[in-house]
CSV table of N, CA and C in Angstrom, one decimal:
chain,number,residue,atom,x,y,z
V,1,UNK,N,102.6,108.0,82.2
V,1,UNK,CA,103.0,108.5,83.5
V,1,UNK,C,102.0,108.0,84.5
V,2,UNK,N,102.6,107.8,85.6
V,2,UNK,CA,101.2,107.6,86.9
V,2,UNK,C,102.0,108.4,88.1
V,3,UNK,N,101.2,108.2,88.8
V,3,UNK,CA,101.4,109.2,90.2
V,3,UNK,C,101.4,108.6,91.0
V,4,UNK,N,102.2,108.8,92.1
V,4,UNK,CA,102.2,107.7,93.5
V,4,UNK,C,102.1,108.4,94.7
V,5,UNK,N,102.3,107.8,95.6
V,5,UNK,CA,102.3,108.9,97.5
V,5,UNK,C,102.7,107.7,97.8
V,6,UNK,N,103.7,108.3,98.5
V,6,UNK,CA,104.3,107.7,99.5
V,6,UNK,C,104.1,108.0,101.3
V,7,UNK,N,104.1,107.3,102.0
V,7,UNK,CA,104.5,107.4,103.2
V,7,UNK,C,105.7,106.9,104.0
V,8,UNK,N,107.0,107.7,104.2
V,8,UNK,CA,108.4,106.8,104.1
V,8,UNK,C,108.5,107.1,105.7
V,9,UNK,N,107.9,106.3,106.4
V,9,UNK,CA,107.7,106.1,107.9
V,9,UNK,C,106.9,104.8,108.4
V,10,UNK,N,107.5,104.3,109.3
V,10,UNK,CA,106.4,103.0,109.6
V,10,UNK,C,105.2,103.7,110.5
V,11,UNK,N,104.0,102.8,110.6
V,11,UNK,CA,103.3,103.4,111.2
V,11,UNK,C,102.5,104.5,111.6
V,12,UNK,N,102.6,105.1,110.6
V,12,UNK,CA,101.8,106.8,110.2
V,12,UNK,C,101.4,106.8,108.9
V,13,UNK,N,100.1,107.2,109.0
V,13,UNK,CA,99.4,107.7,108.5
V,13,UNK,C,99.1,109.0,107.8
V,14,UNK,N,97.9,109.6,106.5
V,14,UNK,CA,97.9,111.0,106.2
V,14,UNK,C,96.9,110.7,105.2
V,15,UNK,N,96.9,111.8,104.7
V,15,UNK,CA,96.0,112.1,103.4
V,15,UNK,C,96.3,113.1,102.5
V,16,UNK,N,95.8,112.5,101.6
V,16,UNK,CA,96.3,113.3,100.3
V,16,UNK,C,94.8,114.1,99.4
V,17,UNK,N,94.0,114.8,99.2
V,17,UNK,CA,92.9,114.9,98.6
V,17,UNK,C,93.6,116.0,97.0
V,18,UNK,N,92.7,116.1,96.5
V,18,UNK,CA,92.7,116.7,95.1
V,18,UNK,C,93.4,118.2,94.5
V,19,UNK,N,93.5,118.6,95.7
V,19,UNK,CA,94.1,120.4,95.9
V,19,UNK,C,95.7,119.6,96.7
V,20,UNK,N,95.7,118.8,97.0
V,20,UNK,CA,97.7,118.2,97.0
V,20,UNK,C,97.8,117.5,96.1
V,21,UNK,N,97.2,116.9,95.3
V,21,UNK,CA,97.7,116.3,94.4
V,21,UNK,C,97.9,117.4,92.7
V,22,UNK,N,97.3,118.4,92.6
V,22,UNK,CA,97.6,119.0,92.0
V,22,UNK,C,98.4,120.0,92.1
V,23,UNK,N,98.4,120.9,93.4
V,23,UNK,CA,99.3,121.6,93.8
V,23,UNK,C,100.9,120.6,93.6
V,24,UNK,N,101.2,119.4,93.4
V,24,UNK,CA,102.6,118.5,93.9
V,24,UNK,C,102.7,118.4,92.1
V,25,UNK,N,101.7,118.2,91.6
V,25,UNK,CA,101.6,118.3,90.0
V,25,UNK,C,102.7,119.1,89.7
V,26,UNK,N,101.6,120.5,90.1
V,26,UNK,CA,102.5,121.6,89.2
V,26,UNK,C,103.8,121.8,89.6
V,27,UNK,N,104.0,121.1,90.6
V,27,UNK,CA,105.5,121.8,91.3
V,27,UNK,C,106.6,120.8,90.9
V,28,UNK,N,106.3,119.4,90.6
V,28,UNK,CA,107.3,118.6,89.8
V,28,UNK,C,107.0,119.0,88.3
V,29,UNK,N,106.3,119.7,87.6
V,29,UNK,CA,106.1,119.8,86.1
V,29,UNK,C,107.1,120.9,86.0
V,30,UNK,N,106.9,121.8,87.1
V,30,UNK,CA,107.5,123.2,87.4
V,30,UNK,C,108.9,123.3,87.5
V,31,UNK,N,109.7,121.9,88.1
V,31,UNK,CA,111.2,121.8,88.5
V,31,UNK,C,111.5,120.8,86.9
V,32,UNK,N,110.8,119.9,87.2
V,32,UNK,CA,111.1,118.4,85.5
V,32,UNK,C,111.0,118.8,84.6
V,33,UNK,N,109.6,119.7,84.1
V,33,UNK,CA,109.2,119.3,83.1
V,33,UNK,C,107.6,118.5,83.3
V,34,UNK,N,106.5,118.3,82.0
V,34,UNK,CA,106.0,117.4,82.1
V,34,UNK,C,106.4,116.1,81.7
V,35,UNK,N,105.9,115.2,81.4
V,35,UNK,CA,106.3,113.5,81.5
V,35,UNK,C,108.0,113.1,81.8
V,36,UNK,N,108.7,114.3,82.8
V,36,UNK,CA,109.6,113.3,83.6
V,36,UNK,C,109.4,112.8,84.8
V,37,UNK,N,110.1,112.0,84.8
V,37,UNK,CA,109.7,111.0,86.3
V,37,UNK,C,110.9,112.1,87.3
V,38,UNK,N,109.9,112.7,88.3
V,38,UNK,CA,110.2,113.3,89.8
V,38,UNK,C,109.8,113.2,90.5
V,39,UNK,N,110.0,113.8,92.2
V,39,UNK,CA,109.1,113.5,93.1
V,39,UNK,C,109.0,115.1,94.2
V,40,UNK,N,107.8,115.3,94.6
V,40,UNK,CA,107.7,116.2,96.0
V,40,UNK,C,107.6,115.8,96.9
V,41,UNK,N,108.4,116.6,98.1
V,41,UNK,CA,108.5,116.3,99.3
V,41,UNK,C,108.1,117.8,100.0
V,42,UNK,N,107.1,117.5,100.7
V,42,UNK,CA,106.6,118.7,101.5
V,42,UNK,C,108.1,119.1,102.8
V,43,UNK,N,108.2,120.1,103.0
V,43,UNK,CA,108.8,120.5,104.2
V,43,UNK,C,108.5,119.7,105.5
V,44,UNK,N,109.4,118.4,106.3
V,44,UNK,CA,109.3,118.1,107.3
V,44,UNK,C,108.0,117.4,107.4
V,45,UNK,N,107.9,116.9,106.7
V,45,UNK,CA,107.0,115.7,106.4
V,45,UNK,C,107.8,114.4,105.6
V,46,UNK,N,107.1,113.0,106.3
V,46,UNK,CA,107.5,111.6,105.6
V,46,UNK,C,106.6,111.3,104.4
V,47,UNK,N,105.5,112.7,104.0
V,47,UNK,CA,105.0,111.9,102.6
V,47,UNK,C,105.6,112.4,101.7
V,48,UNK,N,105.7,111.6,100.5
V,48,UNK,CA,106.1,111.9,99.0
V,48,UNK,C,105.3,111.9,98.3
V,49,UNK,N,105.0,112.7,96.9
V,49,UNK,CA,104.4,112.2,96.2
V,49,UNK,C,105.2,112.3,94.7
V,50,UNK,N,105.0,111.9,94.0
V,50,UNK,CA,105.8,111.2,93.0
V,50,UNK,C,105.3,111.2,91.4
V,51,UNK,N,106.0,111.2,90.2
V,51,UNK,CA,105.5,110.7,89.2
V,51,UNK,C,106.4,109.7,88.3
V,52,UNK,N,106.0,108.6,87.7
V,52,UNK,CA,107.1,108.1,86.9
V,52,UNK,C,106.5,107.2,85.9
V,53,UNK,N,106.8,106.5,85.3
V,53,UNK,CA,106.2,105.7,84.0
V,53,UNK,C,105.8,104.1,84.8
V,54,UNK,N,105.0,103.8,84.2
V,54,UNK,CA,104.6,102.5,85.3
V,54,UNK,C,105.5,101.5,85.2
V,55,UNK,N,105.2,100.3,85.7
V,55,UNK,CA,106.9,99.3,86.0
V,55,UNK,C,107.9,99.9,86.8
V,56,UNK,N,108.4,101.4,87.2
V,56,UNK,CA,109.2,101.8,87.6
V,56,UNK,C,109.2,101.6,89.2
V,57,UNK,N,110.4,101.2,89.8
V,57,UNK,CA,111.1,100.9,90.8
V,57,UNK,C,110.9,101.8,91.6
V,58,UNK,N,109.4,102.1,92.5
V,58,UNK,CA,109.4,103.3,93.3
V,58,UNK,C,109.1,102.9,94.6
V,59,UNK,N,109.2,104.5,95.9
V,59,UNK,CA,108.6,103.2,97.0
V,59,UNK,C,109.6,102.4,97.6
V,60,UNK,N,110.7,102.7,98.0
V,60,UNK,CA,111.9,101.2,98.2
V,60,UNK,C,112.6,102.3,99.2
């Protein structure tokens, strides 16, 4: 599995540090499962972040 972030907006920007990427962990392990491929979407925000097996078609 790998992990991605997305930004699904032109021209904006953001950040992502260590306490969102874990907090977005538990919350796709929490709805999927661990090693399925899911994604979080904060409330009213264009970032995503994501997990899926590498090669996979993400981002589009």
């Amino acid at each position: 599995m790998l992990a991605y972030y997305c930004i699904n907006a032109l021209y904006r920007s953001s950040n992502l540090d260590t306490n969102d990427v874990n907090h977005t962990l538990r919350e796709t392990n929490r709805v999927c499962g661990s090693y399925k491929s899911s994604y979080y979407k904060w409330d009213r925000s264009v970032e995503i972040f994501g997990k899926d097996y590498a090669g996979a078609n993400i981002c589009v």
